[in-house]
Short mmCIF file of N, CA and C and ligand atoms in Angstrom, two decimals:
data_model
loop_
_atom_site.label_atom_id
_atom_site.label_comp_id
_atom_site.label_asym_id
_atom_site.label_seq_id
_atom_site.Cartn_x
_atom_site.Cartn_y
_atom_site.Cartn_z
N UNK A 133 33.98 10.53 81.67
CA UNK A 133 32.61 9.86 81.62
C UNK A 133 31.62 10.69 82.03
N UNK A 134 30.92 11.34 81.28
CA UNK A 134 29.91 12.45 81.56
C UNK A 134 28.58 12.06 82.37
N UNK A 135 28.39 10.81 82.28
CA UNK A 135 27.20 10.19 83.10
C UNK A 135 27.47 9.37 84.08
N UNK A 136 28.91 9.50 84.53
CA UNK A 136 29.15 8.59 85.80
C UNK A 136 29.26 9.32 87.03
N UNK A 137 28.58 8.65 88.05
CA UNK A 137 28.39 9.51 89.36
C UNK A 137 29.57 9.59 90.02
N UNK A 138 30.56 8.80 89.96
CA UNK A 138 31.94 8.87 90.69
C UNK A 138 32.76 9.96 89.90
N UNK A 139 32.62 10.11 88.63
CA UNK A 139 33.40 11.10 88.01
C UNK A 139 32.85 12.39 88.30
N UNK A 140 31.54 12.43 88.53
CA UNK A 140 31.03 13.61 89.05
C UNK A 140 31.43 14.02 90.50
N UNK A 141 31.60 13.18 91.40
CA UNK A 141 32.02 13.21 92.52
C UNK A 141 33.43 13.77 92.70
N UNK A 142 34.25 12.97 91.70
CA UNK A 142 35.67 13.45 91.46
C UNK A 142 35.78 14.78 91.30
N UNK A 143 35.06 15.42 90.13
CA UNK A 143 35.01 16.76 89.62
C UNK A 143 34.41 17.55 90.64
N UNK A 144 33.65 17.22 91.48
CA UNK A 144 32.99 18.15 92.57
C UNK A 144 31.52 18.58 92.00
N UNK A 145 31.19 17.95 91.10
CA UNK A 145 29.80 18.28 90.53
C UNK A 145 28.72 17.72 91.37
N UNK A 146 29.11 16.55 92.09
CA UNK A 146 28.33 15.91 92.99
C UNK A 146 28.91 15.93 94.26
N UNK A 147 28.39 16.66 95.42
CA UNK A 147 29.06 16.64 96.68
C UNK A 147 29.44 15.40 97.23
N UNK A 148 30.51 15.26 98.07
CA UNK A 148 30.81 14.01 98.81
C UNK A 148 31.46 14.47 100.07
N UNK A 149 31.48 13.48 101.10
CA UNK A 149 32.18 13.58 102.31
C UNK A 149 33.45 12.97 102.21
N UNK A 150 34.36 13.89 101.70
CA UNK A 150 35.56 13.39 101.36
C UNK A 150 36.43 13.26 102.47
N UNK A 151 37.37 12.19 102.50
CA UNK A 151 38.06 11.87 103.86
C UNK A 151 39.60 12.11 103.27
N UNK A 152 39.89 11.84 102.16
CA UNK A 152 41.36 11.70 101.59
C UNK A 152 41.43 12.04 100.18
N UNK A 153 42.33 12.61 99.85
CA UNK A 153 42.49 12.98 98.20
C UNK A 153 44.03 12.90 97.81
N UNK A 154 44.29 12.53 96.88
CA UNK A 154 45.55 12.66 96.28
C UNK A 154 45.51 13.09 94.62
N UNK A 155 46.44 13.18 93.94
CA UNK A 155 46.62 13.48 92.53
C UNK A 155 45.86 12.36 91.93
N UNK A 156 45.81 10.95 92.45
CA UNK A 156 45.39 10.08 91.79
C UNK A 156 44.21 9.22 92.40
N UNK A 157 43.93 9.62 93.41
CA UNK A 157 42.76 9.00 94.27
C UNK A 157 41.83 9.84 95.03
N UNK A 158 40.51 9.38 95.05
CA UNK A 158 39.73 10.12 96.13
C UNK A 158 39.23 9.14 96.90
N UNK A 159 38.93 9.46 98.10
CA UNK A 159 38.15 8.61 99.22
C UNK A 159 37.23 9.53 99.82
N UNK A 160 36.02 8.83 99.68
CA UNK A 160 34.76 9.46 100.25
C UNK A 160 33.87 8.64 101.12
N UNK A 161 33.07 9.00 102.05
CA UNK A 161 32.01 8.14 102.75
C UNK A 161 31.00 7.55 101.65
N UNK A 162 30.52 6.26 101.95
CA UNK A 162 29.46 5.76 101.26
C UNK A 162 28.14 6.38 101.61
N UNK A 163 27.38 6.66 100.70
CA UNK A 163 26.11 7.47 101.03
C UNK A 163 25.19 6.61 101.86
N UNK A 164 25.51 5.29 101.84
CA UNK A 164 24.43 4.23 102.56
C UNK A 164 25.30 3.39 103.03
N UNK A 165 26.11 3.81 104.29
CA UNK A 165 27.07 3.05 104.87
C UNK A 165 26.31 1.65 105.44
N UNK A 166 27.31 0.51 105.29
CA UNK A 166 26.80 -0.75 105.86
C UNK A 166 27.59 -1.13 107.14
N UNK A 167 28.38 -0.22 107.60
CA UNK A 167 29.25 -0.38 108.91
C UNK A 167 29.50 0.87 109.30
N UNK A 168 30.22 0.94 110.46
CA UNK A 168 30.39 2.27 111.23
C UNK A 168 31.64 3.10 110.31
N UNK A 169 32.45 2.13 109.69
CA UNK A 169 33.46 2.86 108.58
C UNK A 169 32.95 2.21 107.44
N UNK A 170 32.50 2.81 106.26
CA UNK A 170 32.21 2.49 105.11
C UNK A 170 32.81 3.63 104.11
N UNK A 171 34.03 3.37 103.58
CA UNK A 171 34.57 4.43 102.59
C UNK A 171 34.61 3.91 101.19
N UNK A 172 34.54 4.70 100.21
CA UNK A 172 34.76 4.36 98.79
C UNK A 172 36.06 4.96 98.38
N UNK A 173 36.94 4.09 97.88
CA UNK A 173 38.21 4.55 97.19
C UNK A 173 37.90 4.34 95.61
N UNK A 174 38.14 5.49 95.09
CA UNK A 174 38.25 5.52 93.56
C UNK A 174 39.48 6.24 92.97
N UNK A 175 39.76 5.56 91.75
CA UNK A 175 40.91 6.33 91.00
C UNK A 175 40.29 7.45 90.25
N UNK A 176 41.05 8.55 90.09
CA UNK A 176 40.54 9.52 89.41
C UNK A 176 40.33 9.65 88.04
N UNK A 177 41.03 8.69 87.36
CA UNK A 177 40.75 8.18 85.89
C UNK A 177 39.74 7.21 85.90
N UNK A 178 38.89 7.41 85.02
CA UNK A 178 37.62 6.39 85.08
C UNK A 178 38.06 5.16 84.35
N UNK A 179 37.96 4.12 85.08
CA UNK A 179 38.23 2.75 84.84
C UNK A 179 36.73 2.07 85.17
N UNK A 180 36.13 1.32 84.15
CA UNK A 180 34.73 0.83 84.29
C UNK A 180 34.76 -0.12 85.67
N UNK A 181 35.75 -0.99 85.75
CA UNK A 181 35.55 -2.05 87.05
C UNK A 181 36.83 -2.71 87.12
N UNK A 182 36.97 -3.54 88.19
CA UNK A 182 38.17 -4.43 88.39
C UNK A 182 38.49 -5.29 87.13
N UNK A 183 37.54 -5.54 86.44
CA UNK A 183 37.49 -6.31 85.37
C UNK A 183 38.13 -5.80 84.19
N UNK A 184 38.46 -4.48 84.07
CA UNK A 184 38.96 -3.57 83.10
C UNK A 184 40.21 -3.13 83.47
N UNK A 185 40.92 -3.47 84.75
CA UNK A 185 42.34 -3.21 84.98
C UNK A 185 43.24 -4.08 84.10
N UNK A 186 44.30 -3.25 83.67
CA UNK A 186 45.51 -3.86 82.87
C UNK A 186 46.55 -3.52 83.17
N UNK A 187 47.68 -3.74 82.37
CA UNK A 187 49.13 -3.13 82.79
C UNK A 187 49.09 -1.68 82.29
N UNK A 188 48.08 -1.27 81.41
CA UNK A 188 48.04 -0.01 81.01
C UNK A 188 47.67 0.96 82.05
N UNK A 189 46.75 0.53 82.96
CA UNK A 189 46.01 1.41 83.86
C UNK A 189 46.21 0.93 85.33
N UNK A 190 47.10 -0.02 85.48
CA UNK A 190 47.13 -0.70 86.88
C UNK A 190 47.71 0.29 87.78
N UNK A 191 48.40 1.32 87.59
CA UNK A 191 48.85 2.41 88.52
C UNK A 191 47.63 3.06 89.20
N UNK A 192 46.68 3.14 88.47
CA UNK A 192 45.47 3.97 89.06
C UNK A 192 44.99 2.91 90.30
N UNK A 193 44.87 1.75 89.92
CA UNK A 193 44.30 0.92 90.78
C UNK A 193 45.31 0.52 91.93
N UNK A 194 46.56 0.54 91.62
CA UNK A 194 47.50 0.54 92.59
C UNK A 194 47.64 1.68 93.71
N UNK A 195 47.17 2.84 93.20
CA UNK A 195 47.06 4.13 93.97
C UNK A 195 45.80 3.87 95.03
N UNK A 196 44.76 3.09 94.45
CA UNK A 196 43.64 2.94 95.26
C UNK A 196 44.23 2.14 96.48
N UNK A 197 44.93 0.95 96.13
CA UNK A 197 45.29 0.01 97.23
C UNK A 197 46.25 0.60 98.17
N UNK A 198 47.16 1.40 97.49
CA UNK A 198 48.04 2.03 98.54
C UNK A 198 47.28 3.06 99.45
N UNK A 199 46.16 3.54 98.99
CA UNK A 199 45.28 4.40 99.86
C UNK A 199 44.49 3.53 101.20
N UNK A 200 44.42 2.42 100.84
CA UNK A 200 43.65 1.61 101.90
C UNK A 200 44.18 1.78 103.25
N UNK A 201 45.47 1.55 103.53
CA UNK A 201 46.07 1.45 104.80
C UNK A 201 46.09 2.84 105.39
N UNK A 202 46.19 3.92 104.65
CA UNK A 202 46.01 5.19 105.04
C UNK A 202 44.86 5.78 105.53
N UNK A 203 43.71 5.46 104.75
CA UNK A 203 42.52 5.89 105.27
C UNK A 203 41.97 4.91 106.38
N UNK A 204 42.40 3.58 106.41
CA UNK A 204 42.18 2.64 107.56
C UNK A 204 42.88 3.20 108.85
N UNK A 205 43.77 3.70 108.59
CA UNK A 205 44.63 4.29 109.88
C UNK A 205 43.83 5.51 110.35
N UNK A 206 43.68 6.45 109.44
CA UNK A 206 42.77 7.67 109.56
C UNK A 206 41.42 7.55 110.30
N UNK A 207 40.92 6.15 110.01
CA UNK A 207 39.63 5.92 110.56
C UNK A 207 39.61 5.07 111.81
N UNK A 208 40.82 4.73 112.18
CA UNK A 208 40.96 3.97 113.49
C UNK A 208 40.80 2.48 113.31
N UNK A 209 40.62 1.97 112.19
CA UNK A 209 40.49 0.40 112.18
C UNK A 209 41.77 -0.32 111.48
N UNK A 210 42.95 0.31 111.64
CA UNK A 210 44.05 -0.34 111.15
C UNK A 210 44.52 -1.60 112.14
N UNK A 211 44.06 -1.53 113.41
CA UNK A 211 44.50 -2.63 114.32
C UNK A 211 43.22 -3.42 114.29
N UNK A 212 42.12 -3.05 114.51
CA UNK A 212 40.97 -4.08 114.62
C UNK A 212 40.63 -4.78 113.54
N UNK A 213 41.03 -4.40 112.22
CA UNK A 213 40.91 -5.05 111.11
C UNK A 213 39.75 -4.52 110.17
N UNK A 214 39.65 -4.92 108.72
CA UNK A 214 38.79 -4.19 107.82
C UNK A 214 38.57 -5.24 106.76
N UNK A 215 37.60 -4.96 105.91
CA UNK A 215 37.35 -5.78 104.71
C UNK A 215 37.38 -4.81 103.57
N UNK A 216 38.06 -5.31 102.49
CA UNK A 216 38.15 -4.49 101.01
C UNK A 216 37.33 -5.33 100.03
N UNK A 217 36.49 -4.69 99.36
CA UNK A 217 35.54 -5.36 98.41
C UNK A 217 35.55 -4.65 97.09
N UNK A 218 35.76 -5.19 96.00
CA UNK A 218 35.43 -4.49 94.57
C UNK A 218 34.38 -5.35 93.89
N UNK A 219 33.43 -5.00 93.77
CA UNK A 219 32.16 -5.57 93.14
C UNK A 219 32.25 -5.30 91.64
N UNK A 220 32.19 -6.63 90.83
CA UNK A 220 32.09 -6.35 89.50
C UNK A 220 30.93 -6.89 88.89
N UNK A 221 30.32 -6.50 87.96
CA UNK A 221 29.19 -6.96 87.02
C UNK A 221 27.99 -7.24 87.76
N UNK A 222 27.13 -7.92 87.25
CA UNK A 222 25.74 -8.24 87.80
C UNK A 222 25.78 -9.18 88.96
N UNK A 223 26.47 -10.28 88.72
CA UNK A 223 26.41 -11.21 89.75
C UNK A 223 27.15 -10.54 91.05
N UNK A 224 28.07 -9.99 90.65
CA UNK A 224 28.93 -9.40 91.71
C UNK A 224 28.24 -8.08 92.51
N UNK A 225 27.26 -7.57 91.89
CA UNK A 225 26.50 -6.53 92.58
C UNK A 225 26.90 -5.16 92.31
N UNK A 226 27.68 -5.03 91.25
CA UNK A 226 28.06 -3.58 91.00
C UNK A 226 27.09 -2.65 90.55
N UNK A 227 26.96 -1.66 91.05
CA UNK A 227 26.02 -0.60 90.69
C UNK A 227 26.50 0.57 90.16
N UNK A 228 27.71 1.05 90.64
CA UNK A 228 28.26 2.12 89.83
C UNK A 228 29.40 1.80 89.17
N UNK A 229 29.44 1.92 87.72
CA UNK A 229 30.35 1.42 86.90
C UNK A 229 31.56 2.25 86.70
N UNK A 230 32.26 2.51 87.87
CA UNK A 230 33.58 3.15 87.91
C UNK A 230 34.24 2.38 89.03
N UNK A 231 35.30 1.72 88.49
CA UNK A 231 36.28 1.15 89.65
C UNK A 231 36.12 1.68 91.11
N UNK A 232 35.95 0.79 92.04
CA UNK A 232 35.90 1.50 93.39
C UNK A 232 36.08 0.17 94.31
N UNK A 233 36.63 0.64 95.32
CA UNK A 233 36.94 -0.45 96.41
C UNK A 233 36.03 0.13 97.73
N UNK A 234 35.26 -0.80 98.35
CA UNK A 234 34.73 -0.42 99.60
C UNK A 234 35.72 -0.91 100.75
N UNK A 235 35.91 -0.06 101.59
CA UNK A 235 36.65 -0.23 102.83
C UNK A 235 35.51 -0.23 103.81
N UNK A 236 35.58 -1.39 104.56
CA UNK A 236 34.33 -1.49 105.66
C UNK A 236 35.17 -2.11 106.90
N UNK A 237 34.66 -1.45 108.01
CA UNK A 237 35.30 -1.68 109.41
C UNK A 237 34.44 -1.13 110.47
N UNK A 238 35.05 -1.38 111.62
CA UNK A 238 34.53 -0.75 112.72
C UNK A 238 33.23 -1.61 113.33
N UNK A 239 33.22 -2.92 112.86
CA UNK A 239 32.22 -3.97 113.27
C UNK A 239 32.93 -5.40 112.99
N UNK A 240 32.58 -6.18 114.07
CA UNK A 240 32.99 -7.58 113.84
C UNK A 240 32.26 -8.36 112.55
N UNK A 241 32.99 -8.50 111.69
CA UNK A 241 32.41 -9.31 110.48
C UNK A 241 32.45 -10.52 110.55
N UNK A 242 31.38 -11.47 110.08
CA UNK A 242 31.42 -12.82 110.12
C UNK A 242 32.42 -13.45 108.99
N UNK A 243 32.75 -14.74 109.22
CA UNK A 243 33.85 -15.08 108.35
C UNK A 243 33.02 -15.57 107.22
N UNK A 244 33.74 -15.71 106.07
CA UNK A 244 32.96 -16.00 104.80
C UNK A 244 32.54 -14.84 104.02
N UNK A 245 32.00 -14.99 102.81
CA UNK A 245 31.58 -13.91 102.01
C UNK A 245 30.25 -13.70 101.85
N UNK A 246 29.55 -14.85 101.40
CA UNK A 246 28.28 -14.70 100.92
C UNK A 246 27.33 -15.53 101.73
P1 5GP B 96 28.78 -0.92 94.18
O1 5GP B 96 27.37 -1.52 94.49
O2 5GP B 96 28.84 -0.57 92.68
O3 5GP B 96 29.80 -1.89 94.48
O4 5GP B 96 28.72 0.32 95.22
C1 5GP B 96 28.51 1.41 94.79
C2 5GP B 96 28.33 2.13 96.21
O5 5GP B 96 28.25 3.54 95.94
C3 5GP B 96 27.09 1.84 97.06
O6 5GP B 96 27.44 1.25 98.21
C4 5GP B 96 26.38 3.14 97.10
O7 5GP B 96 25.79 3.41 98.58
C5 5GP B 96 27.46 4.32 96.80
N1 5GP B 96 26.99 5.36 96.25
C6 5GP B 96 26.03 5.44 95.10
N2 5GP B 96 25.79 6.76 94.70
C7 5GP B 96 26.71 7.55 95.71
C8 5GP B 96 26.63 9.01 95.85
O8 5GP B 96 26.12 9.72 95.19
N3 5GP B 96 27.66 9.37 96.78
C9 5GP B 96 28.16 8.47 97.58
N4 5GP B 96 28.86 8.98 98.71
N5 5GP B 96 28.01 7.03 97.65
C10 5GP B 96 27.30 6.62 96.67
ZN1 ZN B 97 33.81 7.38 86.16
#
């Protein structure tokens, strides 16, 4: 996807503060962190959103979920806890149309979601 910001981060055309990378996944610091730990976990293949995950591409999404515990451990929040969010669409607040998971931690979050 030539106009996708996260594809450009994956290719290296846009620099990012990358903390973890495999053949399938890239994890980098959010440019506008909302918590002491705020990472973006993306599959290297372009999928528009969680709403576009299916059995044909679910391994890419699974690789992201597998990365969660790894980068949480690396970030020192695997015992204190964390939250994982994937926004979809207008009401969900998605601003970048490349499937991604926010990993947020390092702060005590309130219960509930909105
Ligand atoms: P969304 O709102 O789509 O769920 O989340 C997109 C996230 O990507 C936002 O938290 C935003 O701060 C982050 N973001 C947008 N552009 C860039 C960028 O160029 N670099 C990095 N590191 N994060 C970005
Ligand atoms: Zn993309």
